[in-house]
Amino acid sequence: MPIPEDVTGDEIDKDVRQELQSLPKTLAEDVAKNLVMVARLIDEDPEGAYGYSKVALRLASRVAAVREAAGFAAYANQKYAEALAEFRAARRMTGNTELWPVMADCERGLGRPEKALDMAGAPEVHKLDKAGQVEMRLVAAGARRDMGQLDAAIVTLQSPELASNAVQPWTARLRYAYADALLAAGREGEAREWFAKAVEADKDGSTDASDRLAELDGVEFVDALDEHGGEADAEARGSGDRGEQAQAGLDEGAED
């Protein structure tokens, strides 16, 4: 697959670069460039990222970072069995547990929420950092919802991290998941409160909490055309007492 001229391979994380030092210099450069393309495309063009990950995998399947990148590319394309196999391979190579939550989420994707819950209670969870533990909690709550256990999903998300007023990288997603679970359980008033809290924490628009809040407030965004066929400005019409404008944007973490 073609590599743009502006991609040198030097853009990758220093730890990944160190892993690639086990390869011949030219091969390491080729692998690095493909990994850069995976990171660059995985949000906007998952299929393209998947293609570059397969090239990197063909070139250096014994490098843990390559297996991990291939796993995330497969995961982004909902190829959960393939993603899980790659994550397991990367974990065998490194012994790290940081992939444990996404591995559990692959089990959910494969229709095995019970397995995801088993993983949520495994000793590996205690080895995760705070971000990983929050991610595991989100996966476990999702598994509960997969099984129709809405109340259990709500309880799973109730935690010191949820109650804290401090804003961390995971705060918006945690509050959003809690609000969504409340809404699914028919607790609309509480859901609105937590969607509003998610909006407060979501400074980079990583969730659509503002849109969900607007929906609960009865706000409808309309792109109107005037009678001459010209495009008019979009206007928000609300049947509720309050309306808040939607905040656009997506800022998903990618490899450097």
PDB file of N, CA and C in Angstrom, residues 151-248:
ATOM      1  N   ASP A 151     -30.346  -2.552  35.801  1.00  0.00           N
ATOM      2  CA  ASP A 151     -30.062  -2.083  37.164  1.00  0.00           C
ATOM      3  C   ASP A 151     -28.644  -2.446  37.577  1.00  0.00           C
ATOM      4  N   ALA A 152     -28.215  -3.647  37.207  1.00  0.00           N
ATOM      5  CA  ALA A 152     -26.850  -4.069  37.540  1.00  0.00           C
ATOM      6  C   ALA A 152     -25.828  -3.217  36.804  1.00  0.00           C
ATOM      7  N   ALA A 153     -26.141  -2.828  35.560  1.00  0.00           N
ATOM      8  CA  ALA A 153     -25.236  -1.964  34.803  1.00  0.00           C
ATOM      9  C   ALA A 153     -25.076  -0.612  35.502  1.00  0.00           C
ATOM     10  N   ILE A 154     -26.173  -0.075  35.998  1.00  0.00           N
ATOM     11  CA  ILE A 154     -26.142   1.211  36.704  1.00  0.00           C
ATOM     12  C   ILE A 154     -25.281   1.109  37.957  1.00  0.00           C
ATOM     13  N   VAL A 155     -25.489   0.039  38.721  1.00  0.00           N
ATOM     14  CA  VAL A 155     -24.719  -0.159  39.951  1.00  0.00           C
ATOM     15  C   VAL A 155     -23.233  -0.331  39.632  1.00  0.00           C
ATOM     16  N   THR A 156     -22.931  -1.037  38.550  1.00  0.00           N
ATOM     17  CA  THR A 156     -21.535  -1.263  38.157  1.00  0.00           C
ATOM     18  C   THR A 156     -20.803   0.053  37.916  1.00  0.00           C
ATOM     19  N   LEU A 157     -21.502   1.023  37.363  1.00  0.00           N
ATOM     20  CA  LEU A 157     -20.878   2.306  37.032  1.00  0.00           C
ATOM     21  C   LEU A 157     -20.768   3.244  38.229  1.00  0.00           C
ATOM     22  N   GLN A 158     -21.506   2.976  39.288  1.00  0.00           N
ATOM     23  CA  GLN A 158     -21.435   3.812  40.483  1.00  0.00           C
ATOM     24  C   GLN A 158     -20.115   3.547  41.197  1.00  0.00           C
ATOM     25  N   SER A 159     -19.288   4.555  41.285  1.00  0.00           N
ATOM     26  CA  SER A 159     -17.929   4.381  41.777  1.00  0.00           C
ATOM     27  C   SER A 159     -17.390   5.720  42.272  1.00  0.00           C
ATOM     28  N   PRO A 160     -16.284   5.701  43.003  1.00  0.00           N
ATOM     29  CA  PRO A 160     -15.668   6.972  43.416  1.00  0.00           C
ATOM     30  C   PRO A 160     -15.299   7.853  42.222  1.00  0.00           C
ATOM     31  N   GLU A 161     -14.898   7.222  41.106  1.00  0.00           N
ATOM     32  CA  GLU A 161     -14.534   7.993  39.918  1.00  0.00           C
ATOM     33  C   GLU A 161     -15.742   8.726  39.350  1.00  0.00           C
ATOM     34  N   LEU A 162     -16.909   8.087  39.408  1.00  0.00           N
ATOM     35  CA  LEU A 162     -18.137   8.728  38.924  1.00  0.00           C
ATOM     36  C   LEU A 162     -18.547   9.875  39.841  1.00  0.00           C
ATOM     37  N   ALA A 163     -18.397   9.668  41.134  1.00  0.00           N
ATOM     38  CA  ALA A 163     -18.829  10.676  42.111  1.00  0.00           C
ATOM     39  C   ALA A 163     -17.878  11.868  42.189  1.00  0.00           C
ATOM     40  N   SER A 164     -16.640  11.682  41.757  1.00  0.00           N
ATOM     41  CA  SER A 164     -15.641  12.742  41.884  1.00  0.00           C
ATOM     42  C   SER A 164     -15.968  13.948  41.003  1.00  0.00           C
ATOM     43  N   ASN A 165     -15.685  15.129  41.535  1.00  0.00           N
ATOM     44  CA  ASN A 165     -15.853  16.361  40.758  1.00  0.00           C
ATOM     45  C   ASN A 165     -14.631  16.662  39.894  1.00  0.00           C
ATOM     46  N   ALA A 166     -13.540  15.963  40.150  1.00  0.00           N
ATOM     47  CA  ALA A 166     -12.325  16.159  39.358  1.00  0.00           C
ATOM     48  C   ALA A 166     -12.531  15.584  37.960  1.00  0.00           C
ATOM     49  N   VAL A 167     -12.052  16.312  36.966  1.00  0.00           N
ATOM     50  CA  VAL A 167     -12.207  15.863  35.576  1.00  0.00           C
ATOM     51  C   VAL A 167     -10.935  15.174  35.117  1.00  0.00           C
ATOM     52  N   GLN A 168     -11.065  13.917  34.763  1.00  0.00           N
ATOM     53  CA  GLN A 168      -9.968  13.111  34.258  1.00  0.00           C
ATOM     54  C   GLN A 168     -10.249  12.752  32.800  1.00  0.00           C
ATOM     55  N   PRO A 169      -9.296  12.181  32.089  1.00  0.00           N
ATOM     56  CA  PRO A 169      -9.539  11.837  30.681  1.00  0.00           C
ATOM     57  C   PRO A 169     -10.731  10.922  30.469  1.00  0.00           C
ATOM     58  N   TRP A 170     -11.065  10.115  31.468  1.00  0.00           N
ATOM     59  CA  TRP A 170     -12.171   9.174  31.319  1.00  0.00           C
ATOM     60  C   TRP A 170     -13.502   9.713  31.853  1.00  0.00           C
ATOM     61  N   THR A 171     -13.517  10.879  32.480  1.00  0.00           N
ATOM     62  CA  THR A 171     -14.698  11.362  33.189  1.00  0.00           C
ATOM     63  C   THR A 171     -15.915  11.497  32.284  1.00  0.00           C
ATOM     64  N   ALA A 172     -15.742  12.113  31.114  1.00  0.00           N
ATOM     65  CA  ALA A 172     -16.883  12.341  30.220  1.00  0.00           C
ATOM     66  C   ALA A 172     -17.502  11.018  29.779  1.00  0.00           C
ATOM     67  N   ARG A 173     -16.671  10.052  29.421  1.00  0.00           N
ATOM     68  CA  ARG A 173     -17.190   8.771  28.950  1.00  0.00           C
ATOM     69  C   ARG A 173     -17.890   8.014  30.068  1.00  0.00           C
ATOM     70  N   LEU A 174     -17.363   8.092  31.279  1.00  0.00           N
ATOM     71  CA  LEU A 174     -17.973   7.414  32.414  1.00  0.00           C
ATOM     72  C   LEU A 174     -19.336   8.028  32.744  1.00  0.00           C
ATOM     73  N   ARG A 175     -19.399   9.350  32.787  1.00  0.00           N
ATOM     74  CA  ARG A 175     -20.671  10.023  33.057  1.00  0.00           C
ATOM     75  C   ARG A 175     -21.677   9.759  31.943  1.00  0.00           C
ATOM     76  N   TYR A 176     -21.189   9.743  30.715  1.00  0.00           N
ATOM     77  CA  TYR A 176     -22.062   9.478  29.566  1.00  0.00           C
ATOM     78  C   TYR A 176     -22.663   8.071  29.663  1.00  0.00           C
ATOM     79  N   ALA A 177     -21.828   7.080  29.954  1.00  0.00           N
ATOM     80  CA  ALA A 177     -22.307   5.699  30.061  1.00  0.00           C
ATOM     81  C   ALA A 177     -23.346   5.578  31.174  1.00  0.00           C
ATOM     82  N   TYR A 178     -23.112   6.269  32.278  1.00  0.00           N
ATOM     83  CA  TYR A 178     -24.048   6.233  33.395  1.00  0.00           C
ATOM     84  C   TYR A 178     -25.380   6.869  32.998  1.00  0.00           C
ATOM     85  N   ALA A 179     -25.323   8.016  32.329  1.00  0.00           N
ATOM     86  CA  ALA A 179     -26.539   8.684  31.870  1.00  0.00           C
ATOM     87  C   ALA A 179     -27.313   7.803  30.895  1.00  0.00           C
ATOM     88  N   ASP A 180     -26.592   7.167  29.988  1.00  0.00           N
ATOM     89  CA  ASP A 180     -27.236   6.318  28.984  1.00  0.00           C
ATOM     90  C   ASP A 180     -27.914   5.115  29.642  1.00  0.00           C
ATOM     91  N   ALA A 181     -27.266   4.539  30.653  1.00  0.00           N
ATOM     92  CA  ALA A 181     -27.862   3.413  31.366  1.00  0.00           C
ATOM     93  C   ALA A 181     -29.110   3.854  32.136  1.00  0.00           C
ATOM     94  N   LEU A 182     -29.044   5.010  32.766  1.00  0.00           N
ATOM     95  CA  LEU A 182     -30.218   5.542  33.461  1.00  0.00           C
ATOM     96  C   LEU A 182     -31.383   5.755  32.507  1.00  0.00           C
ATOM     97  N   LEU A 183     -31.084   6.298  31.338  1.00  0.00           N
ATOM     98  CA  LEU A 183     -32.139   6.548  30.357  1.00  0.00           C
ATOM     99  C   LEU A 183     -32.750   5.231  29.880  1.00  0.00           C
ATOM    100  N   ALA A 184     -31.915   4.233  29.651  1.00  0.00           N
ATOM    101  CA  ALA A 184     -32.418   2.931  29.217  1.00  0.00           C
ATOM    102  C   ALA A 184     -33.318   2.304  30.275  1.00  0.00           C
ATOM    103  N   ALA A 185     -33.062   2.642  31.548  1.00  0.00           N
ATOM    104  CA  ALA A 185     -33.867   2.118  32.642  1.00  0.00           C
ATOM    105  C   ALA A 185     -35.102   2.971  32.906  1.00  0.00           C
ATOM    106  N   GLY A 186     -35.324   4.005  32.104  1.00  0.00           N
ATOM    107  CA  GLY A 186     -36.504   4.844  32.243  1.00  0.00           C
ATOM    108  C   GLY A 186     -36.377   5.946  33.270  1.00  0.00           C
ATOM    109  N   ARG A 187     -35.174   6.183  33.755  1.00  0.00           N
ATOM    110  CA  ARG A 187     -34.956   7.225  34.771  1.00  0.00           C
ATOM    111  C   ARG A 187     -34.494   8.512  34.080  1.00  0.00           C
ATOM    112  N   GLU A 188     -35.413   9.133  33.354  1.00  0.00           N
ATOM    113  CA  GLU A 188     -35.082  10.230  32.445  1.00  0.00           C
ATOM    114  C   GLU A 188     -34.535  11.457  33.161  1.00  0.00           C
ATOM    115  N   GLY A 189     -35.117  11.806  34.306  1.00  0.00           N
ATOM    116  CA  GLY A 189     -34.657  12.985  35.031  1.00  0.00           C
ATOM    117  C   GLY A 189     -33.205  12.859  35.465  1.00  0.00           C
ATOM    118  N   GLU A 190     -32.862  11.712  36.019  1.00  0.00           N
ATOM    119  CA  GLU A 190     -31.481  11.475  36.434  1.00  0.00           C
ATOM    120  C   GLU A 190     -30.552  11.406  35.219  1.00  0.00           C
ATOM    121  N   ALA A 191     -31.062  10.823  34.138  1.00  0.00           N
ATOM    122  CA  ALA A 191     -30.253  10.723  32.921  1.00  0.00           C
ATOM    123  C   ALA A 191     -29.906  12.112  32.405  1.00  0.00           C
ATOM    124  N   ARG A 192     -30.880  13.012  32.406  1.00  0.00           N
ATOM    125  CA  ARG A 192     -30.613  14.371  31.935  1.00  0.00           C
ATOM    126  C   ARG A 192     -29.528  15.041  32.772  1.00  0.00           C
ATOM    127  N   GLU A 193     -29.622  14.845  34.087  1.00  0.00           N
ATOM    128  CA  GLU A 193     -28.620  15.428  34.988  1.00  0.00           C
ATOM    129  C   GLU A 193     -27.218  14.932  34.652  1.00  0.00           C
ATOM    130  N   TRP A 194     -27.087  13.643  34.364  1.00  0.00           N
ATOM    131  CA  TRP A 194     -25.762  13.083  34.114  1.00  0.00           C
ATOM    132  C   TRP A 194     -25.269  13.353  32.697  1.00  0.00           C
ATOM    133  N   PHE A 195     -26.184  13.488  31.740  1.00  0.00           N
ATOM    134  CA  PHE A 195     -25.747  13.932  30.414  1.00  0.00           C
ATOM    135  C   PHE A 195     -25.193  15.359  30.521  1.00  0.00           C
ATOM    136  N   ALA A 196     -25.833  16.193  31.344  1.00  0.00           N
ATOM    137  CA  ALA A 196     -25.343  17.560  31.538  1.00  0.00           C
ATOM    138  C   ALA A 196     -23.962  17.546  32.189  1.00  0.00           C
ATOM    139  N   LYS A 197     -23.754  16.650  33.147  1.00  0.00           N
ATOM    140  CA  LYS A 197     -22.438  16.536  33.784  1.00  0.00           C
ATOM    141  C   LYS A 197     -21.394  16.028  32.789  1.00  0.00           C
ATOM    142  N   ALA A 198     -21.823  15.146  31.888  1.00  0.00           N
ATOM    143  CA  ALA A 198     -20.902  14.656  30.858  1.00  0.00           C
ATOM    144  C   ALA A 198     -20.497  15.793  29.933  1.00  0.00           C
ATOM    145  N   VAL A 199     -21.438  16.653  29.591  1.00  0.00           N
ATOM    146  CA  VAL A 199     -21.129  17.806  28.741  1.00  0.00           C
ATOM    147  C   VAL A 199     -20.101  18.703  29.420  1.00  0.00           C
ATOM    148  N   GLU A 200     -20.255  18.915  30.713  1.00  0.00           N
ATOM    149  CA  GLU A 200     -19.315  19.757  31.456  1.00  0.00           C
ATOM    150  C   GLU A 200     -17.890  19.216  31.382  1.00  0.00           C
ATOM    151  N   ALA A 201     -17.765  17.888  31.398  1.00  0.00           N
ATOM    152  CA  ALA A 201     -16.439  17.274  31.398  1.00  0.00           C
ATOM    153  C   ALA A 201     -15.887  17.057  29.998  1.00  0.00           C
ATOM    154  N   ASP A 202     -16.755  17.118  28.992  1.00  0.00           N
ATOM    155  CA  ASP A 202     -16.366  16.761  27.628  1.00  0.00           C
ATOM    156  C   ASP A 202     -15.923  17.991  26.846  1.00  0.00           C
ATOM    157  N   LYS A 203     -14.753  18.485  27.183  1.00  0.00           N
ATOM    158  CA  LYS A 203     -14.278  19.726  26.576  1.00  0.00           C
ATOM    159  C   LYS A 203     -13.871  19.551  25.119  1.00  0.00           C
ATOM    160  N   ASP A 204     -13.504  18.330  24.718  1.00  0.00           N
ATOM    161  CA  ASP A 204     -13.047  18.121  23.342  1.00  0.00           C
ATOM    162  C   ASP A 204     -14.077  17.407  22.468  1.00  0.00           C
ATOM    163  N   GLY A 205     -15.292  17.264  22.975  1.00  0.00           N
ATOM    164  CA  GLY A 205     -16.349  16.666  22.166  1.00  0.00           C
ATOM    165  C   GLY A 205     -16.134  15.206  21.846  1.00  0.00           C
ATOM    166  N   SER A 206     -15.615  14.436  22.795  1.00  0.00           N
ATOM    167  CA  SER A 206     -15.355  13.023  22.546  1.00  0.00           C
ATOM    168  C   SER A 206     -16.607  12.159  22.635  1.00  0.00           C
ATOM    169  N   THR A 207     -17.702  12.728  23.142  1.00  0.00           N
ATOM    170  CA  THR A 207     -18.992  12.033  23.157  1.00  0.00           C
ATOM    171  C   THR A 207     -20.034  12.931  22.501  1.00  0.00           C
ATOM    172  N   ASP A 208     -21.221  12.380  22.276  1.00  0.00           N
ATOM    173  CA  ASP A 208     -22.313  13.203  21.749  1.00  0.00           C
ATOM    174  C   ASP A 208     -23.283  13.579  22.868  1.00  0.00           C
ATOM    175  N   ALA A 209     -22.730  13.778  24.079  1.00  0.00           N
ATOM    176  CA  ALA A 209     -23.560  14.089  25.242  1.00  0.00           C
ATOM    177  C   ALA A 209     -24.407  15.334  25.031  1.00  0.00           C
ATOM    178  N   SER A 210     -23.865  16.339  24.356  1.00  0.00           N
ATOM    179  CA  SER A 210     -24.635  17.570  24.142  1.00  0.00           C
ATOM    180  C   SER A 210     -25.843  17.308  23.248  1.00  0.00           C
ATOM    181  N   ASP A 211     -25.678  16.438  22.259  1.00  0.00           N
ATOM    182  CA  ASP A 211     -26.804  16.081  21.391  1.00  0.00           C
ATOM    183  C   ASP A 211     -27.866  15.316  22.178  1.00  0.00           C
ATOM    184  N   ARG A 212     -27.419  14.388  23.016  1.00  0.00           N
ATOM    185  CA  ARG A 212     -28.371  13.602  23.810  1.00  0.00           C
ATOM    186  C   ARG A 212     -29.128  14.496  24.785  1.00  0.00           C
ATOM    187  N   LEU A 213     -28.419  15.461  25.351  1.00  0.00           N
ATOM    188  CA  LEU A 213     -29.058  16.396  26.272  1.00  0.00           C
ATOM    189  C   LEU A 213     -30.096  17.237  25.536  1.00  0.00           C
ATOM    190  N   ALA A 214     -29.747  17.682  24.343  1.00  0.00           N
ATOM    191  CA  ALA A 214     -30.686  18.474  23.541  1.00  0.00           C
ATOM    192  C   ALA A 214     -31.931  17.666  23.209  1.00  0.00           C
ATOM    193  N   GLU A 215     -31.745  16.392  22.889  1.00  0.00           N
ATOM    194  CA  GLU A 215     -32.894  15.534  22.593  1.00  0.00           C
ATOM    195  C   GLU A 215     -33.836  15.432  23.787  1.00  0.00           C
ATOM    196  N   LEU A 216     -33.256  15.273  24.970  1.00  0.00           N
ATOM    197  CA  LEU A 216     -34.081  15.182  26.171  1.00  0.00           C
ATOM    198  C   LEU A 216     -34.813  16.486  26.454  1.00  0.00           C
ATOM    199  N   ASP A 217     -34.213  17.592  26.035  1.00  0.00           N
ATOM    200  CA  ASP A 217     -34.847  18.898  26.226  1.00  0.00           C
ATOM    201  C   ASP A 217     -35.822  19.234  25.110  1.00  0.00           C
ATOM    202  N   GLY A 218     -35.985  18.325  24.162  1.00  0.00           N
ATOM    203  CA  GLY A 218     -36.942  18.541  23.084  1.00  0.00           C
ATOM    204  C   GLY A 218     -36.460  19.464  22.000  1.00  0.00           C
ATOM    205  N   VAL A 219     -35.134  19.589  21.854  1.00  0.00           N
ATOM    206  CA  VAL A 219     -34.581  20.474  20.835  1.00  0.00           C
ATOM    207  C   VAL A 219     -34.418  19.690  19.542  1.00  0.00           C
ATOM    208  N   GLU A 220     -34.866  20.287  18.440  1.00  0.00           N
ATOM    209  CA  GLU A 220     -34.723  19.659  17.135  1.00  0.00           C
ATOM    210  C   GLU A 220     -33.946  20.598  16.222  1.00  0.00           C
ATOM    211  N   PHE A 221     -32.901  20.086  15.578  1.00  0.00           N
ATOM    212  CA  PHE A 221     -32.097  20.887  14.671  1.00  0.00           C
ATOM    213  C   PHE A 221     -32.583  20.643  13.248  1.00  0.00           C
ATOM    214  N   VAL A 222     -32.919  21.731  12.552  1.00  0.00           N
ATOM    215  CA  VAL A 222     -33.518  21.620  11.231  1.00  0.00           C
ATOM    216  C   VAL A 222     -32.690  22.369  10.211  1.00  0.00           C
ATOM    217  N   ASP A 223     -32.353  21.720   9.107  1.00  0.00           N
ATOM    218  CA  ASP A 223     -31.752  22.396   7.967  1.00  0.00           C
ATOM    219  C   ASP A 223     -32.883  22.720   6.998  1.00  0.00           C
ATOM    220  N   ALA A 224     -33.242  23.988   6.961  1.00  0.00           N
ATOM    221  CA  ALA A 224     -34.407  24.377   6.159  1.00  0.00           C
ATOM    222  C   ALA A 224     -33.983  24.927   4.813  1.00  0.00           C
ATOM    223  N   LEU A 225     -34.821  24.751   3.800  1.00  0.00           N
ATOM    224  CA  LEU A 225     -34.630  25.351   2.477  1.00  0.00           C
ATOM    225  C   LEU A 225     -35.758  26.362   2.248  1.00  0.00           C
ATOM    226  N   ASP A 226     -35.384  27.544   1.761  1.00  0.00           N
ATOM    227  CA  ASP A 226     -36.433  28.520   1.526  1.00  0.00           C
ATOM    228  C   ASP A 226     -37.182  28.182   0.237  1.00  0.00           C
ATOM    229  N   GLU A 227     -38.223  28.897  -0.051  1.00  0.00           N
ATOM    230  CA  GLU A 227     -39.081  28.554  -1.176  1.00  0.00           C
ATOM    231  C   GLU A 227     -38.382  28.695  -2.517  1.00  0.00           C
ATOM    232  N   HIS A 228     -37.259  29.389  -2.574  1.00  0.00           N
ATOM    233  CA  HIS A 228     -36.511  29.543  -3.811  1.00  0.00           C
ATOM    234  C   HIS A 228     -35.435  28.470  -3.959  1.00  0.00           C
ATOM    235  N   GLY A 229     -35.374  27.561  -2.998  1.00  0.00           N
ATOM    236  CA  GLY A 229     -34.390  26.492  -3.084  1.00  0.00           C
ATOM    237  C   GLY A 229     -33.070  26.854  -2.457  1.00  0.00           C
ATOM    238  N   GLY A 230     -32.966  28.050  -1.875  1.00  0.00           N
ATOM    239  CA  GLY A 230     -31.727  28.447  -1.228  1.00  0.00           C
ATOM    240  C   GLY A 230     -31.628  27.833   0.153  1.00  0.00           C
ATOM    241  N   GLU A 231     -30.420  27.635   0.604  1.00  0.00           N
ATOM    242  CA  GLU A 231     -30.234  27.000   1.908  1.00  0.00           C
ATOM    243  C   GLU A 231     -30.298  28.043   3.010  1.00  0.00           C
ATOM    244  N   ALA A 232     -31.154  27.804   3.975  1.00  0.00           N
ATOM    245  CA  ALA A 232     -31.274  28.711   5.108  1.00  0.00           C
ATOM    246  C   ALA A 232     -30.413  28.209   6.252  1.00  0.00           C
ATOM    247  N   ASP A 233     -30.186  29.082   7.189  1.00  0.00           N
ATOM    248  CA  ASP A 233     -29.418  28.680   8.362  1.00  0.00           C
ATOM    249  C   ASP A 233     -30.194  27.632   9.146  1.00  0.00           C
ATOM    250  N   ALA A 234     -29.439  26.672   9.732  1.00  0.00           N
ATOM    251  CA  ALA A 234     -30.082  25.674  10.575  1.00  0.00           C
ATOM    252  C   ALA A 234     -30.592  26.367  11.823  1.00  0.00           C
ATOM    253  N   GLU A 235     -31.793  25.990  12.239  1.00  0.00           N
ATOM    254  CA  GLU A 235     -32.337  26.611  13.434  1.00  0.00           C
ATOM    255  C   GLU A 235     -32.761  25.544  14.428  1.00  0.00           C
ATOM    256  N   ALA A 236     -32.645  25.882  15.671  1.00  0.00           N
ATOM    257  CA  ALA A 236     -33.020  24.952  16.721  1.00  0.00           C
ATOM    258  C   ALA A 236     -34.382  25.346  17.266  1.00  0.00           C
ATOM    259  N   ARG A 237     -35.288  24.379  17.295  1.00  0.00           N
ATOM    260  CA  ARG A 237     -36.622  24.650  17.809  1.00  0.00           C
ATOM    261  C   ARG A 237     -36.857  23.753  19.005  1.00  0.00           C
ATOM    262  N   GLY A 238     -37.192  24.318  20.119  1.00  0.00           N
ATOM    263  CA  GLY A 238     -37.352  23.513  21.323  1.00  0.00           C
ATOM    264  C   GLY A 238     -38.748  23.570  21.871  1.00  0.00           C
ATOM    265  N   SER A 239     -39.257  22.396  22.232  1.00  0.00           N
ATOM    266  CA  SER A 239     -40.559  22.342  22.866  1.00  0.00           C
ATOM    267  C   SER A 239     -40.415  22.313  24.380  1.00  0.00           C
ATOM    268  N   GLY A 240     -39.172  22.124  24.870  1.00  0.00           N
ATOM    269  CA  GLY A 240     -38.948  22.095  26.306  1.00  0.00           C
ATOM    270  C   GLY A 240     -38.596  23.470  26.829  1.00  0.00           C
ATOM    271  N   ASP A 241     -38.279  23.530  28.119  1.00  0.00           N
ATOM    272  CA  ASP A 241     -37.942  24.801  28.743  1.00  0.00           C
ATOM    273  C   ASP A 241     -36.516  25.226  28.453  1.00  0.00           C
ATOM    274  N   ARG A 242     -35.648  24.254  28.200  1.00  0.00           N
ATOM    275  CA  ARG A 242     -34.245  24.581  28.022  1.00  0.00           C
ATOM    276  C   ARG A 242     -33.724  23.946  26.760  1.00  0.00           C
ATOM    277  N   GLY A 243     -32.721  24.555  26.127  1.00  0.00           N
ATOM    278  CA  GLY A 243     -32.058  23.964  24.967  1.00  0.00           C
ATOM    279  C   GLY A 243     -30.601  24.365  24.967  1.00  0.00           C
ATOM    280  N   GLU A 244     -29.740  23.409  24.626  1.00  0.00           N
ATOM    281  CA  GLU A 244     -28.316  23.713  24.555  1.00  0.00           C
ATOM    282  C   GLU A 244     -27.804  23.291  23.197  1.00  0.00           C
ATOM    283  N   GLN A 245     -26.953  24.122  22.619  1.00  0.00           N
ATOM    284  CA  GLN A 245     -26.450  23.840  21.285  1.00  0.00           C
ATOM    285  C   GLN A 245     -25.497  22.665  21.292  1.00  0.00           C
ATOM    286  N   ALA A 246     -25.583  21.844  20.230  1.00  0.00           N
ATOM    287  CA  ALA A 246     -24.723  20.659  20.139  1.00  0.00           C
ATOM    288  C   ALA A 246     -23.279  21.063  19.908  1.00  0.00           C
ATOM    289  N   GLN A 247     -22.380  20.319  20.504  1.00  0.00           N
ATOM    290  CA  GLN A 247     -20.947  20.580  20.353  1.00  0.00           C
ATOM    291  C   GLN A 247     -20.362  19.496  19.449  1.00  0.00           C
ATOM    292  N   ALA A 248     -19.773  19.921  18.322  1.00  0.00           N
ATOM    293  CA  ALA A 248     -19.275  18.947  17.358  1.00  0.00           C
ATOM    294  C   ALA A 248     -17.823  18.613  17.631  1.00  0.00           C
TER     295      ALA A 248
END
